[in-house]
mmCIF file of C-alpha atoms and ligand atoms in Angstrom:
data_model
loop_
_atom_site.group_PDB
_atom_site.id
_atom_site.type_symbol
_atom_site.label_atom_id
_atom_site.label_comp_id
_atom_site.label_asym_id
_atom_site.label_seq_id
_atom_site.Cartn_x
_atom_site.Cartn_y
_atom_site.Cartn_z
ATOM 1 C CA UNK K 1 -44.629 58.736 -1.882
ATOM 2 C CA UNK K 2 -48.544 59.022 -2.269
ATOM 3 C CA UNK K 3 -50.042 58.979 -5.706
ATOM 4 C CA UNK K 4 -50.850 62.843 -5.513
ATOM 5 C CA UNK K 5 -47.363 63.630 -4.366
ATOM 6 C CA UNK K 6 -45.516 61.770 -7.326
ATOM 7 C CA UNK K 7 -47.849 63.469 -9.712
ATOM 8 C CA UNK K 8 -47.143 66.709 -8.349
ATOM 9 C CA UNK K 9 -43.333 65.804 -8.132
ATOM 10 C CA UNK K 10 -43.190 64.803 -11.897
ATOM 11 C CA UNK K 11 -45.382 67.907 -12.946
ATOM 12 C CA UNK K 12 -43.140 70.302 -11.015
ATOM 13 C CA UNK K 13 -40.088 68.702 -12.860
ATOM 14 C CA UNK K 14 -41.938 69.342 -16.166
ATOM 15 C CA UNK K 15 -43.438 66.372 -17.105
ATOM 16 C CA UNK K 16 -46.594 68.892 -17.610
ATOM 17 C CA UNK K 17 -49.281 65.946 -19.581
ATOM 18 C CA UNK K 18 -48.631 63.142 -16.795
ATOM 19 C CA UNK K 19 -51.725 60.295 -17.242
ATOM 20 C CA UNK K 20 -52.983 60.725 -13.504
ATOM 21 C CA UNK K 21 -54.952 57.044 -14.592
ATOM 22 C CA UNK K 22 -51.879 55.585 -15.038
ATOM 23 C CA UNK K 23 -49.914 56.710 -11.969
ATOM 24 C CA UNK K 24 -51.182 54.062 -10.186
ATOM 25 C CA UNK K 25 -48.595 50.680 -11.038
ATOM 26 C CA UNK K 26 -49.919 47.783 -12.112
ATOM 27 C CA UNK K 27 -48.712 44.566 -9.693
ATOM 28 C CA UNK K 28 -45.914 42.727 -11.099
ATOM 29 C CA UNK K 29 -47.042 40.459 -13.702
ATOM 30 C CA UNK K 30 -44.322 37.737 -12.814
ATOM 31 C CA UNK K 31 -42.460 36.851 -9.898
ATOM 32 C CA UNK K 32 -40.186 39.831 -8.419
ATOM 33 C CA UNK K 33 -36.055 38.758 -7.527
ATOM 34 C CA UNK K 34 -34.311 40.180 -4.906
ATOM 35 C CA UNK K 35 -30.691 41.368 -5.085
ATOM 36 C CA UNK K 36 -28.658 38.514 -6.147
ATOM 37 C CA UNK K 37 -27.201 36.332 -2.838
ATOM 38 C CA UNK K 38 -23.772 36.918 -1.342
ATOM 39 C CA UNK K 39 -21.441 34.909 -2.939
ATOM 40 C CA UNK K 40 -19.040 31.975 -3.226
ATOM 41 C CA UNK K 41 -17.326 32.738 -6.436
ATOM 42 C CA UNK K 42 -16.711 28.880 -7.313
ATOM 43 C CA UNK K 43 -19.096 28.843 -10.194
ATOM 44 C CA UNK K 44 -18.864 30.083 -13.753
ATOM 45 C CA UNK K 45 -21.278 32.889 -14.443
ATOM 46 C CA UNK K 46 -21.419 32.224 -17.917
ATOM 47 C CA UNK K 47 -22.717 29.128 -17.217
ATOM 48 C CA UNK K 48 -25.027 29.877 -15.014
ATOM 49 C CA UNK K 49 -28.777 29.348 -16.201
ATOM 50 C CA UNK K 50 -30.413 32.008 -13.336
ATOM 51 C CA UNK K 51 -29.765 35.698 -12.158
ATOM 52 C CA UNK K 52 -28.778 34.161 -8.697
ATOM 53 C CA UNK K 53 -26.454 31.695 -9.231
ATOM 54 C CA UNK K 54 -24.745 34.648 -11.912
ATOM 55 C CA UNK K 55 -25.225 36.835 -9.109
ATOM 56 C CA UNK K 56 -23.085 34.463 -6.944
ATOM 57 C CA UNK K 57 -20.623 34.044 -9.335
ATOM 58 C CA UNK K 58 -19.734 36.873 -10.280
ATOM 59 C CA UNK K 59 -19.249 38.658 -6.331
ATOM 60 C CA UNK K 60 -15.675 37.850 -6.148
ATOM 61 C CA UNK K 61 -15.337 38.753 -9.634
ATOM 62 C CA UNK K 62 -11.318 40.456 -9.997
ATOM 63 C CA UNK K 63 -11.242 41.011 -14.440
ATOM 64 C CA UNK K 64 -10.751 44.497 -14.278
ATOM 65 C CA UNK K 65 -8.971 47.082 -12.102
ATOM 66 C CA UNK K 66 -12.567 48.284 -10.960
ATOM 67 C CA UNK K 67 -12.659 45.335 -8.167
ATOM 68 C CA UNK K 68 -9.896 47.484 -6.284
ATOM 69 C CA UNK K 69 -11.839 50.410 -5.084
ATOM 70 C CA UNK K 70 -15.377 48.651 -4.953
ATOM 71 C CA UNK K 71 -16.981 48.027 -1.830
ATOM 72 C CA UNK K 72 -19.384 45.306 -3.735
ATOM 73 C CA UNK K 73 -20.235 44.317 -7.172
ATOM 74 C CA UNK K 74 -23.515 45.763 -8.031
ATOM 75 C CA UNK K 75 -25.008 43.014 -10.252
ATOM 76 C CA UNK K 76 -28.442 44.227 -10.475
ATOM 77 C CA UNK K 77 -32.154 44.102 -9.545
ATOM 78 C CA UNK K 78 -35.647 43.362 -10.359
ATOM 79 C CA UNK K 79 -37.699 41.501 -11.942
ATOM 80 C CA UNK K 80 -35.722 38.559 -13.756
ATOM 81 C CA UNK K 81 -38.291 38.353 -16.252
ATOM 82 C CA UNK K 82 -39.029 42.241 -16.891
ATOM 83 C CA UNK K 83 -40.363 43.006 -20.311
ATOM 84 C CA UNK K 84 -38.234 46.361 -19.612
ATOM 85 C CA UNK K 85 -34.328 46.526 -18.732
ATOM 86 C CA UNK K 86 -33.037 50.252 -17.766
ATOM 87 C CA UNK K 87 -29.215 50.567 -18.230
ATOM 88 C CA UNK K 88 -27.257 52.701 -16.265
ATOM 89 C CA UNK K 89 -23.090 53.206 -16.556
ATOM 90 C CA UNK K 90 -21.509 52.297 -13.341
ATOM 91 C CA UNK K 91 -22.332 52.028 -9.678
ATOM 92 C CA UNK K 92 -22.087 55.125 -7.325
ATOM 93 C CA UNK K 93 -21.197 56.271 -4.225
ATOM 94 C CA UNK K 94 -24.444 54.663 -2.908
ATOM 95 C CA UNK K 95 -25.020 52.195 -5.011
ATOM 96 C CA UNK K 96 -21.494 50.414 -3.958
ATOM 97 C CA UNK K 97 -22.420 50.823 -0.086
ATOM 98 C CA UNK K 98 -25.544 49.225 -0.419
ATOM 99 C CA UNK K 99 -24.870 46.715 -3.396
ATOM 100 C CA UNK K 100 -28.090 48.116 -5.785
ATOM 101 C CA UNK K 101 -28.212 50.250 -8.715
ATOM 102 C CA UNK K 102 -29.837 53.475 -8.573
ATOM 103 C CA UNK K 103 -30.382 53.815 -5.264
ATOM 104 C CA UNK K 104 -29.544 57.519 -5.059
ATOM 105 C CA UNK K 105 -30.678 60.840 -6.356
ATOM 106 C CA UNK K 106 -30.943 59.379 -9.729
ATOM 107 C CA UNK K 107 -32.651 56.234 -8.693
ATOM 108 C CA UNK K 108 -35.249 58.047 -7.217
ATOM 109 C CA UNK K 109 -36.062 60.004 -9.860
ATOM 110 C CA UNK K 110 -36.290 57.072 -12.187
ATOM 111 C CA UNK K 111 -38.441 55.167 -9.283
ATOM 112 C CA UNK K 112 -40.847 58.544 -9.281
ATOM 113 C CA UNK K 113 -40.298 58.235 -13.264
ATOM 114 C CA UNK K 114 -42.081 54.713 -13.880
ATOM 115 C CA UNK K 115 -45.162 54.546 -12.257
ATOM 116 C CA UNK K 116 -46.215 57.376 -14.959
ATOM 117 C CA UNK K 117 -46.172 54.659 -17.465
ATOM 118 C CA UNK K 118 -47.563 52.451 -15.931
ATOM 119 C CA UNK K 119 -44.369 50.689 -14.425
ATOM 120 C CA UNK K 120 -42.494 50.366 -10.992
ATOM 121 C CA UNK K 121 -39.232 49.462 -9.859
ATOM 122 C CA UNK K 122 -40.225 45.684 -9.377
ATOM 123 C CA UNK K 123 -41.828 45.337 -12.490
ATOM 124 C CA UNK K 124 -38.671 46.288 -14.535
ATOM 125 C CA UNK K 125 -34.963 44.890 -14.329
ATOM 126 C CA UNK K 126 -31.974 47.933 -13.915
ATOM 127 C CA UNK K 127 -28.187 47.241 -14.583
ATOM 128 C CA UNK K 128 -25.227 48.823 -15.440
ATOM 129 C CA UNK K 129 -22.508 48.674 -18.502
ATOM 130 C CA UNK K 130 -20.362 48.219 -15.221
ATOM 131 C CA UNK K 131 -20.870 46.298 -12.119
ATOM 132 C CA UNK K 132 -18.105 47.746 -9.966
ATOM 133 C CA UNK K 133 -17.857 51.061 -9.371
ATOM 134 C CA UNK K 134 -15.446 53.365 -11.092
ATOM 135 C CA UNK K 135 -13.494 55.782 -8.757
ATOM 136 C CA UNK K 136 -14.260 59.069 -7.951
ATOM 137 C CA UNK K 137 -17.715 58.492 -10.598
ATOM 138 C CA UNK K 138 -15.695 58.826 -13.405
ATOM 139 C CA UNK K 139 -17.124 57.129 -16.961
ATOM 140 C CA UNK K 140 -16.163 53.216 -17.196
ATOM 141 C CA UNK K 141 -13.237 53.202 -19.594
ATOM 142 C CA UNK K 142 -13.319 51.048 -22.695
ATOM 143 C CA UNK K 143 -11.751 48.009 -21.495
ATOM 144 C CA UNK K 144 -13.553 47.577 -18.250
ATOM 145 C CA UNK K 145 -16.718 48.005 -19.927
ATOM 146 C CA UNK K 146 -15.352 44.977 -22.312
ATOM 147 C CA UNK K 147 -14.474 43.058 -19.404
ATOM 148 C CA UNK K 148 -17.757 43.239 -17.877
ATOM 149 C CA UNK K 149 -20.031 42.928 -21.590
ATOM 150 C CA UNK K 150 -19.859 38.809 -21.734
ATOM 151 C CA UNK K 151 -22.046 39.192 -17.858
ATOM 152 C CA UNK K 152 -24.262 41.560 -19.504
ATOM 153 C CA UNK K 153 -25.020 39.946 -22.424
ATOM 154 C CA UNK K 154 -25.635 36.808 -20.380
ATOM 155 C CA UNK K 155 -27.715 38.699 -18.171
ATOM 156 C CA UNK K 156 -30.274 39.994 -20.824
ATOM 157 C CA UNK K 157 -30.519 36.550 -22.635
ATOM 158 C CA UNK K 158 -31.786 35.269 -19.057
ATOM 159 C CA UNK K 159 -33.965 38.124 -18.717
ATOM 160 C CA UNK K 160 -35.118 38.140 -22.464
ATOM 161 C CA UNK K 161 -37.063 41.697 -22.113
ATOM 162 C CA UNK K 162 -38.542 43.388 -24.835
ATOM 163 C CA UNK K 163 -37.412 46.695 -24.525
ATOM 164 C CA UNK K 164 -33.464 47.940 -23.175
ATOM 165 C CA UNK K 165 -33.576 51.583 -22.244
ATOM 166 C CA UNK K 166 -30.046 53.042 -22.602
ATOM 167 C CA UNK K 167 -29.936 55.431 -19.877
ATOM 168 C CA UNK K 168 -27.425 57.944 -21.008
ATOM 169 C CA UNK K 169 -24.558 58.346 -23.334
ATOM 170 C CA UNK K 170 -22.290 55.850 -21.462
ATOM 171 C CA UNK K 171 -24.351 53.098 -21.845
ATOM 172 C CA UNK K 172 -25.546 54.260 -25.285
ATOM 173 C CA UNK K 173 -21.601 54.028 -25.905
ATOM 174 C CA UNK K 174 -20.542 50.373 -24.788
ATOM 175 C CA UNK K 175 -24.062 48.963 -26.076
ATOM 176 C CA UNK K 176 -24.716 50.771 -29.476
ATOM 177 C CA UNK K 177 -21.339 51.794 -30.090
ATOM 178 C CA UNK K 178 -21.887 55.705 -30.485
ATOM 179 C CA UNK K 179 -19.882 58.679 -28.915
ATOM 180 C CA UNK K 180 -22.833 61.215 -31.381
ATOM 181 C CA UNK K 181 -24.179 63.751 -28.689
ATOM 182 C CA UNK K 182 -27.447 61.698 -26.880
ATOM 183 C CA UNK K 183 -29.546 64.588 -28.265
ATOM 184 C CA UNK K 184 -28.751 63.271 -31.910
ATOM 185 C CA UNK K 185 -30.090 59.895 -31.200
ATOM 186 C CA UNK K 186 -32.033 60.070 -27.704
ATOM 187 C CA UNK K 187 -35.898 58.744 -28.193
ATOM 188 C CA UNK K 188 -35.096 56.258 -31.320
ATOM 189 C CA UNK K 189 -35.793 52.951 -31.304
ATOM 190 C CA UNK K 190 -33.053 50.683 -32.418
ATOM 191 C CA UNK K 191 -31.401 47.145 -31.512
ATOM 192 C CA UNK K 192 -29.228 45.566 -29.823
ATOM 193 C CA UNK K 193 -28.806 41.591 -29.182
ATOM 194 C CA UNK K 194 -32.284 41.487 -31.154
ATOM 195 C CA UNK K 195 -33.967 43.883 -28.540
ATOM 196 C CA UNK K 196 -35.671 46.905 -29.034
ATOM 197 C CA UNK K 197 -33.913 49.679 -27.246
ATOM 198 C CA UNK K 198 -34.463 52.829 -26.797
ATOM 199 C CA UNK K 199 -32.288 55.783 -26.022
ATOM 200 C CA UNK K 200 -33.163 58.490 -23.646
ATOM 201 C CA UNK K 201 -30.823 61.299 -21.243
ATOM 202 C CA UNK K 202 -29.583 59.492 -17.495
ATOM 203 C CA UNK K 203 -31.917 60.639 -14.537
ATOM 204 C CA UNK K 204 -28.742 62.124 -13.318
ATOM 205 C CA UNK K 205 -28.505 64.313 -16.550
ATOM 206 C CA UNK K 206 -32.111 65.437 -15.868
ATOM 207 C CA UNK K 207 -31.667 67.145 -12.577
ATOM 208 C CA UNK K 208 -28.749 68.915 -13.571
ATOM 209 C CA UNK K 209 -30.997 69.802 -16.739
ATOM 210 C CA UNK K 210 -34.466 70.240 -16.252
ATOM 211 C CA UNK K 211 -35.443 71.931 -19.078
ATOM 212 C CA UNK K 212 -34.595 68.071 -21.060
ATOM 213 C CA UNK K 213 -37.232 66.360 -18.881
ATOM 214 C CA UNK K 214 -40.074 67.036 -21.508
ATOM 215 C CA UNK K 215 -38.189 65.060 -24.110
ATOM 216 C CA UNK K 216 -37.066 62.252 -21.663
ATOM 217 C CA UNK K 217 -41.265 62.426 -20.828
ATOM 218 C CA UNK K 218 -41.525 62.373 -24.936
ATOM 219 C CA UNK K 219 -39.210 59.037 -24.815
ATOM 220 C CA UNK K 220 -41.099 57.690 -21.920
ATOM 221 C CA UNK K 221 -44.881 57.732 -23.803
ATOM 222 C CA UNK K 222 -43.222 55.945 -26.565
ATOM 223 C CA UNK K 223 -41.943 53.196 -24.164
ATOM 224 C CA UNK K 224 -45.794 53.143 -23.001
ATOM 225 C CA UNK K 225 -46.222 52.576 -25.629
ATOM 226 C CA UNK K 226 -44.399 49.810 -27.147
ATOM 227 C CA UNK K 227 -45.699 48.331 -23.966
ATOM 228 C CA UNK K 228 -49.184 48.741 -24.738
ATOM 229 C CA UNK K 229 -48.411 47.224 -28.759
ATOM 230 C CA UNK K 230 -47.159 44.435 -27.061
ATOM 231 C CA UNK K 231 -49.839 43.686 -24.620
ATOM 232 C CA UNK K 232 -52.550 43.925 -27.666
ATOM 233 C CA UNK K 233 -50.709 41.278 -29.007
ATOM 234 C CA UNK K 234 -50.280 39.047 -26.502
HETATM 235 N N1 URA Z 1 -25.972 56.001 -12.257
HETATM 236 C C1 URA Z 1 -25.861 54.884 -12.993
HETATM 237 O O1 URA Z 1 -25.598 54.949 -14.190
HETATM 238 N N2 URA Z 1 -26.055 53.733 -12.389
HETATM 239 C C2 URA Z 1 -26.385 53.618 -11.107
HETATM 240 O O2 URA Z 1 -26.564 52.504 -10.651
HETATM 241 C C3 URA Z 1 -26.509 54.806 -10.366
HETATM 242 C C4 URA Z 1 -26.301 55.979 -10.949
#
């Protein structure tokens, strides 16, 4: 997508003050990973001190009912050193063919989302509360989300980002702990595992509701910037 098309893209879905200066991503200020390695499943992933080798461990992974109906555990991608983490719920339909997250409709909204703050999909990290995909897209129930929370948690202390953005309720739910509507809480900062995160509505929510894309754009500017704070200091 051209840098005049994703303007016009985000404008027409109501993201009216887009920064056309910052439209154009910066490069990658550290290395960028690629999708974690097919894998042997000997190893212990909570033991493992990199993405890949947790990557590796964790594709043959069998703790929760999810590994029936999955065609792949969708560990994650990006940058293994993003200042940014964006947290999804589960795998779909797509992402479980092709072994990514947000890869479909809603992962190209979010990839047409970032670059207006400066930000694209290599320069960030995305995961989900869940690596396997639930069946039929229905939310992660309680228990599988618990099975799959020690990976997480290991995951973000090897990414150590700044900022987690809880994309949607469902991951709002298994990392903060609320079931309050997202529009009670959506564009607050808070913590979790000593990070900054902050709430905002699922890219999935937002094109079945356009009219919340000017508060998601609201909760994007403040990610900018928290970014931008942090640069000053650094
Ligand atoms: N929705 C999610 O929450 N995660 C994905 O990976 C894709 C869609």
């Amino acid at each position: 997508m051209s840098r005049r098309d994703l303007l016009n893209y985000l404008r027409d879905l109501g993201w009216r003050d887009v920064d056309a200066t910052v439209a154009t991503p910066r490069a990658a200020a550290r290395p960028e990973s690629t999708r974690a390695p097919a894998a042997t499943g000997a190893e212990d992933p909570l033991a493992a001190t990199d993405l890949k080798a947790m990557g590796r461990a964790l594709a043959a992974c069998k703790r929760c009912r999810l590994c029936q109906g999955r065609t792949q555990v969708v560990f994650g991608v990006g940058n293994p050193a993003a200042r940014v983490v964006f947290m999804g719920e589960g795998p779909g339909a797509d992402e479980d063919r092709l072994g990514e997250p947000f890869v479909g409709k809603a992962g190209k909204l979010l990839n047409a989302m970032l670059p207006s703050i400066g930000l694209k999909r290599a320069d960030v990290y995305i995961a989900n509360v869940v690596k396997c995909r639930p069946p039929g897209n229905r939310d992660p129930e309680p228990d599988e989300a618990a099975a799959c929370m020690p990976f997480l948690k290991r995951q973000i202390e090897l990414i150590d980002p700044l900022v987690i953005v809880c994309l949607g309720r469902i991951a709002a739910r298994y990392l903060l702990g609320t079931t309050a509507p997202i529009s009670s809480y959506r564009g607050r900062w808070t913590k979790w595992m000593g990070r900054d995160v902050l709430p905002t509505y699922h890219p999935a929510y937002l094109l079945r509701n356009p009219a919340a894309k000017r508060e998601s754009w609201s909760d994007f500017k403040k990610l900018r910037e928290r970014l931008k704070q942090e640069e000053g200091r650094g």
